[in-house]
mmCIF file of N, CA, C and O in Angstrom:
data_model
loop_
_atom_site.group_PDB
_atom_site.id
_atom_site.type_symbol
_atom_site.label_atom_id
_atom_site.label_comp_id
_atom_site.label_asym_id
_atom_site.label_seq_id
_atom_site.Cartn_x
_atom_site.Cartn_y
_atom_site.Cartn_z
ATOM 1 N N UNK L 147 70.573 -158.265 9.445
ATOM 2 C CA UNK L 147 70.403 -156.907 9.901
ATOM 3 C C UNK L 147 69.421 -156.896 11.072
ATOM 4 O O UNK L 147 68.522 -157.734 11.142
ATOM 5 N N UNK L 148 69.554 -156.168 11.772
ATOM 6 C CA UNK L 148 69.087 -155.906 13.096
ATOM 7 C C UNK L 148 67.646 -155.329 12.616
ATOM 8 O O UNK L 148 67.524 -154.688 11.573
ATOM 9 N N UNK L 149 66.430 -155.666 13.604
ATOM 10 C CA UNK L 149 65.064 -155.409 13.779
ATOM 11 C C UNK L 149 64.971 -153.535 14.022
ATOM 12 O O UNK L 149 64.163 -152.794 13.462
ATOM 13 N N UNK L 150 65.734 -153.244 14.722
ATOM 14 C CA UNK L 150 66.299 -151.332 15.092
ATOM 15 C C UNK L 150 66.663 -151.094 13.915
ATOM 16 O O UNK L 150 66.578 -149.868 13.861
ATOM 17 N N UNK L 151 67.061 -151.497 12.792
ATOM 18 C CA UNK L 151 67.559 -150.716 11.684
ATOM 19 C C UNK L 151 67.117 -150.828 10.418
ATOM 20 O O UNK L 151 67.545 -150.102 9.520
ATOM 21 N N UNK L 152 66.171 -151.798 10.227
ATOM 22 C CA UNK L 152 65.337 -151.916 9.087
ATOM 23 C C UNK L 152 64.052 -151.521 9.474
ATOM 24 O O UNK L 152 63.337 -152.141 10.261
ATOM 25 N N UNK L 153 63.739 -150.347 8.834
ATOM 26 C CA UNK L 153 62.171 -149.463 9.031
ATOM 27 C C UNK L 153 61.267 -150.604 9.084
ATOM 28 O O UNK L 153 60.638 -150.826 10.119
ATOM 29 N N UNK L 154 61.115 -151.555 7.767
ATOM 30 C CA UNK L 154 59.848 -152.898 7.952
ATOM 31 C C UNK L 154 59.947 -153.593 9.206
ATOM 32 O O UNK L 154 59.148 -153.608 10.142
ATOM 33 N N UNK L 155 60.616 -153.938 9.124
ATOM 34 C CA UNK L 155 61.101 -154.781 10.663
ATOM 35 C C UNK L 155 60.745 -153.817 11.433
ATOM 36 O O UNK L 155 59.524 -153.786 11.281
ATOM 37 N N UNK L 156 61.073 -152.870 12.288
ATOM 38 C CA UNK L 156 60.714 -151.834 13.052
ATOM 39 C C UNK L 156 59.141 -151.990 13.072
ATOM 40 O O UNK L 156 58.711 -152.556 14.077
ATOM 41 N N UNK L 157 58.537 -151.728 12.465
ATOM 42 C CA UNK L 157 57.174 -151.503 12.286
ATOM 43 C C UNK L 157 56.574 -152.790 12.605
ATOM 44 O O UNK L 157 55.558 -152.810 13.300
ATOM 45 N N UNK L 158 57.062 -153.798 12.199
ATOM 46 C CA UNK L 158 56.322 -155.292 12.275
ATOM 47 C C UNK L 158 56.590 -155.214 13.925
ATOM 48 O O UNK L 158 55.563 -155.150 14.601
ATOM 49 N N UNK L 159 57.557 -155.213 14.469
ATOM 50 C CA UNK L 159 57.588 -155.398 15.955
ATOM 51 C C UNK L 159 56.765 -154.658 16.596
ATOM 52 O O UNK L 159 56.084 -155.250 17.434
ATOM 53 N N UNK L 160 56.567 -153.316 16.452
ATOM 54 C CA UNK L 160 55.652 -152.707 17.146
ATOM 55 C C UNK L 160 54.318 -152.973 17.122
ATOM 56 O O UNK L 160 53.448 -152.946 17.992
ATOM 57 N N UNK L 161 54.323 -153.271 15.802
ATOM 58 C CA UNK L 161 53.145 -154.213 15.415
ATOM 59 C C UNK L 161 52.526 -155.281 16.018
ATOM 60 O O UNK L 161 51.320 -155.511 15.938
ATOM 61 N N UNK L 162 53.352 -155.955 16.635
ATOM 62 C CA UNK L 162 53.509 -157.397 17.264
ATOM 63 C C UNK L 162 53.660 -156.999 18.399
ATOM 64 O O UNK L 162 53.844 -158.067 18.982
ATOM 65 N N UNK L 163 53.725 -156.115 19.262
ATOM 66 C CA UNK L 163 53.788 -155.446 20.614
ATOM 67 C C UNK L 163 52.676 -155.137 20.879
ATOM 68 O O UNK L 163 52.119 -155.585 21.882
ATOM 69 N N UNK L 164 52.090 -154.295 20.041
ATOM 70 C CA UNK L 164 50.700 -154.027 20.159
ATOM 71 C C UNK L 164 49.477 -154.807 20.304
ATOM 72 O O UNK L 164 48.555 -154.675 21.109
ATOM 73 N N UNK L 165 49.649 -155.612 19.401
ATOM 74 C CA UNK L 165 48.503 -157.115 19.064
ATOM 75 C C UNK L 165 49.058 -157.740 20.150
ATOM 76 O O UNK L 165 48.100 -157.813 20.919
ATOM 77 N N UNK L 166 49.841 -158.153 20.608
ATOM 78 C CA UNK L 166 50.200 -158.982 22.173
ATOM 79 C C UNK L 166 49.470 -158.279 23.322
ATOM 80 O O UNK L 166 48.365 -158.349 23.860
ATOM 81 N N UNK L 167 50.612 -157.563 23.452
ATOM 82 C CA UNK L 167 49.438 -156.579 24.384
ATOM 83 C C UNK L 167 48.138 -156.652 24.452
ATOM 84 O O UNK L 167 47.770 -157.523 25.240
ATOM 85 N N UNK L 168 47.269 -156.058 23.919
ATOM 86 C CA UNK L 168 46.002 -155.803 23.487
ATOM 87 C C UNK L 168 45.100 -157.661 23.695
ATOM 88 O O UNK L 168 44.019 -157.952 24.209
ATOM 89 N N UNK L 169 46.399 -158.728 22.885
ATOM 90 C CA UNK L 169 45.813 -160.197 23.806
ATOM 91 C C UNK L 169 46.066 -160.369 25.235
ATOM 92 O O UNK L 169 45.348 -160.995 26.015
ATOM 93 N N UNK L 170 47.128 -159.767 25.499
ATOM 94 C CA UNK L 170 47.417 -160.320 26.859
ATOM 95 C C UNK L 170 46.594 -159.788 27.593
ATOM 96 O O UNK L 170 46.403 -160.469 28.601
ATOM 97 N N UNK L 171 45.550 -158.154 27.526
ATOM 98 C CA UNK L 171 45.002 -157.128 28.415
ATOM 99 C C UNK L 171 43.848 -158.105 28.131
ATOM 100 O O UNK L 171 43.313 -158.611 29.117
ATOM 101 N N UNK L 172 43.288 -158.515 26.607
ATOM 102 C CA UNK L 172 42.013 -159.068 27.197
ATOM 103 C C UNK L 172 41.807 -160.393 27.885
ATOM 104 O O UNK L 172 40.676 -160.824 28.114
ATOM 105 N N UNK L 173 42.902 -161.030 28.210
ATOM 106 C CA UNK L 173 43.020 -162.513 29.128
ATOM 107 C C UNK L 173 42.851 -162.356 30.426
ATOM 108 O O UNK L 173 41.960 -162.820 31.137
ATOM 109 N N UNK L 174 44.136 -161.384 30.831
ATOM 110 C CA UNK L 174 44.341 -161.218 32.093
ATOM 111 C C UNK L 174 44.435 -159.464 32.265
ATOM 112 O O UNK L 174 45.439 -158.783 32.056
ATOM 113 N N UNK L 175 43.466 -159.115 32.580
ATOM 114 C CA UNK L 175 43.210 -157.565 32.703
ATOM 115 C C UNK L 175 43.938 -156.690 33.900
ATOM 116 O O UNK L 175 44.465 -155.578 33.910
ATOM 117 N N UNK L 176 43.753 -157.575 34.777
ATOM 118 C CA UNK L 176 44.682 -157.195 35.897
ATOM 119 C C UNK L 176 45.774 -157.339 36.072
ATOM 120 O O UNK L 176 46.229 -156.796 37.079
ATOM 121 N N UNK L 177 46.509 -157.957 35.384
ATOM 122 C CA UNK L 177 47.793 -157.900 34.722
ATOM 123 C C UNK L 177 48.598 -156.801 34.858
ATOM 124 O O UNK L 177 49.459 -156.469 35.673
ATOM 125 N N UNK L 178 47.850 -156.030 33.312
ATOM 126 C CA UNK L 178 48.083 -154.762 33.213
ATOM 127 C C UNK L 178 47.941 -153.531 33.390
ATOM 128 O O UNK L 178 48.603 -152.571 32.994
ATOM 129 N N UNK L 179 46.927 -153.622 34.085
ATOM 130 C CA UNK L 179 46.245 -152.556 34.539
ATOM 131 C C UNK L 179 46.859 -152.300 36.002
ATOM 132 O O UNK L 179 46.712 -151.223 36.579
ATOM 133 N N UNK L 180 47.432 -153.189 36.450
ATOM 134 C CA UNK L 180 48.265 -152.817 38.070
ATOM 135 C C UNK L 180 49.701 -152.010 37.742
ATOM 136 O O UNK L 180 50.301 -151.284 38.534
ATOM 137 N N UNK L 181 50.003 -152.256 36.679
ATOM 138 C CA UNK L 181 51.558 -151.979 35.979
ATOM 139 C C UNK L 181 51.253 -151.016 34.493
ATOM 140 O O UNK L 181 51.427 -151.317 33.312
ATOM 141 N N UNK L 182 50.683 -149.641 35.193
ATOM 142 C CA UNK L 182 50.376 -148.413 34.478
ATOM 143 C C UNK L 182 51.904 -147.715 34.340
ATOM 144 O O UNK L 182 52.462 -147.392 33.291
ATOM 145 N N UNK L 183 52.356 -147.594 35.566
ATOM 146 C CA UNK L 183 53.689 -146.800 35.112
ATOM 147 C C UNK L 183 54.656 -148.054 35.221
ATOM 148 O O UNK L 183 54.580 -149.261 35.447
ATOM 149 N N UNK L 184 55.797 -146.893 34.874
ATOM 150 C CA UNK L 184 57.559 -147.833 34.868
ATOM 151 C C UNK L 184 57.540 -148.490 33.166
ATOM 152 O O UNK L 184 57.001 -148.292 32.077
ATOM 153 N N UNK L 185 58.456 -149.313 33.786
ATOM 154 C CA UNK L 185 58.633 -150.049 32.213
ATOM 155 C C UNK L 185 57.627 -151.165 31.640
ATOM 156 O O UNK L 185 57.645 -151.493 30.454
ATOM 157 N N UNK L 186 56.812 -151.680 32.518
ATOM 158 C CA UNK L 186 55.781 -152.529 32.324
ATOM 159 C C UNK L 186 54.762 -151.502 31.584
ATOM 160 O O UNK L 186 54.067 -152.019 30.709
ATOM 161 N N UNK L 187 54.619 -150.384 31.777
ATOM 162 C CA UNK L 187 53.823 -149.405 31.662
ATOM 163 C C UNK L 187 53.173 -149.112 29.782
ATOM 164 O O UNK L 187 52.094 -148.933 29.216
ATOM 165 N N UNK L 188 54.745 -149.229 29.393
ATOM 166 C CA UNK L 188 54.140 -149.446 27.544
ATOM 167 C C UNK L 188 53.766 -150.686 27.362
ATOM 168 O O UNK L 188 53.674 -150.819 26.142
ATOM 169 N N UNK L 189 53.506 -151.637 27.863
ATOM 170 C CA UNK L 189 52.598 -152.596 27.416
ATOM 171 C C UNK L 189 51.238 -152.440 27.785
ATOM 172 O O UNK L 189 50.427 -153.240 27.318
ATOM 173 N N UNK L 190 50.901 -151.644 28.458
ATOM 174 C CA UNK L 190 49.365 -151.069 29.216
ATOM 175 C C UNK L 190 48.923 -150.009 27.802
ATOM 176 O O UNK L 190 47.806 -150.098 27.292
ATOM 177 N N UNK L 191 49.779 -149.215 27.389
ATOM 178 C CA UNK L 191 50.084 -148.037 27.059
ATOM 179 C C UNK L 191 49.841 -148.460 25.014
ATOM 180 O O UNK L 191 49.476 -147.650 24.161
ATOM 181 N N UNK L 192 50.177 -149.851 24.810
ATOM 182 C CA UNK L 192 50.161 -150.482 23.732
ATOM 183 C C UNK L 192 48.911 -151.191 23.635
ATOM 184 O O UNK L 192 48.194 -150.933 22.668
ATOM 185 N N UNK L 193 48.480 -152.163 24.599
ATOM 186 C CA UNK L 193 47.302 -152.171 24.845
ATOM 187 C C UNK L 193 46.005 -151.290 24.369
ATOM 188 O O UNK L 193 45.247 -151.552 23.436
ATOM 189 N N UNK L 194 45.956 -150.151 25.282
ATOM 190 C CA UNK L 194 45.735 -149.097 24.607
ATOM 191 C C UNK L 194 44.806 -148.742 23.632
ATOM 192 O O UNK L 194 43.582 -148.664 23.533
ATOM 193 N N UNK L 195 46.285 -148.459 22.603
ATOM 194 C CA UNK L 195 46.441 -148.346 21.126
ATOM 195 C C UNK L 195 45.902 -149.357 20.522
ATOM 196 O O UNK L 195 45.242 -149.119 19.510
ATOM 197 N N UNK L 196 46.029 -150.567 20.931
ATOM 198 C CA UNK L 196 45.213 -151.677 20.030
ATOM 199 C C UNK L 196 44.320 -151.499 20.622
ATOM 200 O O UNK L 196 44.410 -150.285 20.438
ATOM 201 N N UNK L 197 42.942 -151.632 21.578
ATOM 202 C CA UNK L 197 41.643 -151.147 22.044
ATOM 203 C C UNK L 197 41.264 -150.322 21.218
ATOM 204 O O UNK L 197 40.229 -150.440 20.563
ATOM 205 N N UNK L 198 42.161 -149.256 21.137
ATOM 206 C CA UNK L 198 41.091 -147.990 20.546
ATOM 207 C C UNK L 198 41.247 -147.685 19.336
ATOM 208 O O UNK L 198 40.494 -146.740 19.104
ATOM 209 N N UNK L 199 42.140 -148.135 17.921
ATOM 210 C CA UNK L 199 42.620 -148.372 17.479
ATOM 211 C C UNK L 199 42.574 -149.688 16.607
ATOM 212 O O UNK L 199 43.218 -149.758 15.561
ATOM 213 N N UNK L 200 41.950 -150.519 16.977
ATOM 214 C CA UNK L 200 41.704 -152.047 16.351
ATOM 215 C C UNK L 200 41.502 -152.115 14.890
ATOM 216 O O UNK L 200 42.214 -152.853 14.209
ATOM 217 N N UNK L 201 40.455 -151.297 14.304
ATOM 218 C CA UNK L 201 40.517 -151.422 12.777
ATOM 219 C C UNK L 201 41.404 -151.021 11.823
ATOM 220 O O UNK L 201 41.437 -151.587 10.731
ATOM 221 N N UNK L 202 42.486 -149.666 12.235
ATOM 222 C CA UNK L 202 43.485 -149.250 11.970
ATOM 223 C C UNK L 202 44.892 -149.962 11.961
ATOM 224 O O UNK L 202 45.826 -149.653 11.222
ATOM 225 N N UNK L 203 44.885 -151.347 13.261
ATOM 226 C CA UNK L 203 46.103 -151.666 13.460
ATOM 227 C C UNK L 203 45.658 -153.247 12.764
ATOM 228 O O UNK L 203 46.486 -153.917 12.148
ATOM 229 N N UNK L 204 44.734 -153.538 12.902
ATOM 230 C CA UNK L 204 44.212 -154.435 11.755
ATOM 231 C C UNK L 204 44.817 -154.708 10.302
ATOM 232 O O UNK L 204 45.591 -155.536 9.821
ATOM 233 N N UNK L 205 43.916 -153.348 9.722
ATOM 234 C CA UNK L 205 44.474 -152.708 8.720
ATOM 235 C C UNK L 205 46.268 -152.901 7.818
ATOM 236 O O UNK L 205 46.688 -153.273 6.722
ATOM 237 N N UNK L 206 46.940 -152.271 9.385
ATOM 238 C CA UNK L 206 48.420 -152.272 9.284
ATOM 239 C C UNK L 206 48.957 -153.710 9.232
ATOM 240 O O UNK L 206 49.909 -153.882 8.471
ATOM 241 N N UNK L 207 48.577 -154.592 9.804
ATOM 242 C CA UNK L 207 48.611 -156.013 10.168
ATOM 243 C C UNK L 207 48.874 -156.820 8.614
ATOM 244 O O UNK L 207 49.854 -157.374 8.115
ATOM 245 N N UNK L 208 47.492 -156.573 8.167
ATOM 246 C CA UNK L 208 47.210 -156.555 6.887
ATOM 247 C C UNK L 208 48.249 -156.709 5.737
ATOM 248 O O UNK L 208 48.806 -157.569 5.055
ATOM 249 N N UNK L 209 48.161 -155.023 5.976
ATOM 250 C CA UNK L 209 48.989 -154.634 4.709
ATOM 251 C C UNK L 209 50.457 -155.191 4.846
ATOM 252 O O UNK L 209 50.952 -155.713 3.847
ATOM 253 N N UNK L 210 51.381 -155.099 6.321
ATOM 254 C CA UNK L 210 52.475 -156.037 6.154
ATOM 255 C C UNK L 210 52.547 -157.190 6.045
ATOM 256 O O UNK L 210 53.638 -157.756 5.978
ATOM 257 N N UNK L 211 51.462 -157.792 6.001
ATOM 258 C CA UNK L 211 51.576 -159.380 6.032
ATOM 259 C C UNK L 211 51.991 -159.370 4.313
ATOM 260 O O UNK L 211 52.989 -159.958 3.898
ATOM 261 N N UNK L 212 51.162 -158.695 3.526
ATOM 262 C CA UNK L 212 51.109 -158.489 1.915
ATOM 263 C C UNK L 212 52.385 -158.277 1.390
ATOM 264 O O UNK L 212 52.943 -158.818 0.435
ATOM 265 N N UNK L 213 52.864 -157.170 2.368
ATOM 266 C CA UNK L 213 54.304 -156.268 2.049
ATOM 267 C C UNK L 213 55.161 -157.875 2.344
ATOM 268 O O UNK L 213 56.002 -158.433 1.640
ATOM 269 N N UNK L 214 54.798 -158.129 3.130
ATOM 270 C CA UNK L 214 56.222 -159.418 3.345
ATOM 271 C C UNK L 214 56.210 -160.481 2.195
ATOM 272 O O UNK L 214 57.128 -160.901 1.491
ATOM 273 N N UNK L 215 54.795 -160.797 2.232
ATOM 274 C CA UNK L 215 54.421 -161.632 1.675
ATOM 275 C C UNK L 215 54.980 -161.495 -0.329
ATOM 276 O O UNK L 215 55.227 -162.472 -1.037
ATOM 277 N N UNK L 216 55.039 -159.953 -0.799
ATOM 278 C CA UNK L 216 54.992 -159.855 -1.846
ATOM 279 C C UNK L 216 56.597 -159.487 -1.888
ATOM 280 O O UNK L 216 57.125 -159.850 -2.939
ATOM 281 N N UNK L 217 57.328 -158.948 -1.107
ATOM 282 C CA UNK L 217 58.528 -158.903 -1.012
ATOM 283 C C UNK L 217 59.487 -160.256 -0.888
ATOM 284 O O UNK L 217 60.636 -160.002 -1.249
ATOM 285 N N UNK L 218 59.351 -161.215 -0.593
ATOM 286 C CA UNK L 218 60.030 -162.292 -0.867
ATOM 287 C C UNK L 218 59.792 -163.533 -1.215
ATOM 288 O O UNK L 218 60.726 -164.313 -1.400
#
């Protein structure tokens, strides 16, 4: 089954979008920060969300690792 159609999956990717992001902004800052708009733009935009956000998406990180972990 496709990553778009299973809610867990869904969530783990964004998940994993976010935490990338958020590594890639603190490596190379200028990176992302030149590529605010367009389609490069939600990875700035995800970034973000993990910055401001870190103990929360932590948190989420967390708990699916458990959810996977206890699910199979």
């Amino acid at each position: 089954m496709s990553a778009l159609f299973n809610f867990q999956s869904l969530l783990l990717c964004i998940l994993l979008l976010i935490c990338t992001s958020t590594y890639v902004h603190s490596v190379l800052p200028s990176f992302l920060d030149r590529n605010k708009t367009g389609f490069l733009g939600i990875f700035w935009k995800c970034a973000r969300i993990g910055e401001r956000l870190s103990p929360y998406i932590s948190l989420c990180c967390i708990f699916m690792a458990i959810s996977i972990f206890i699910g199979n």
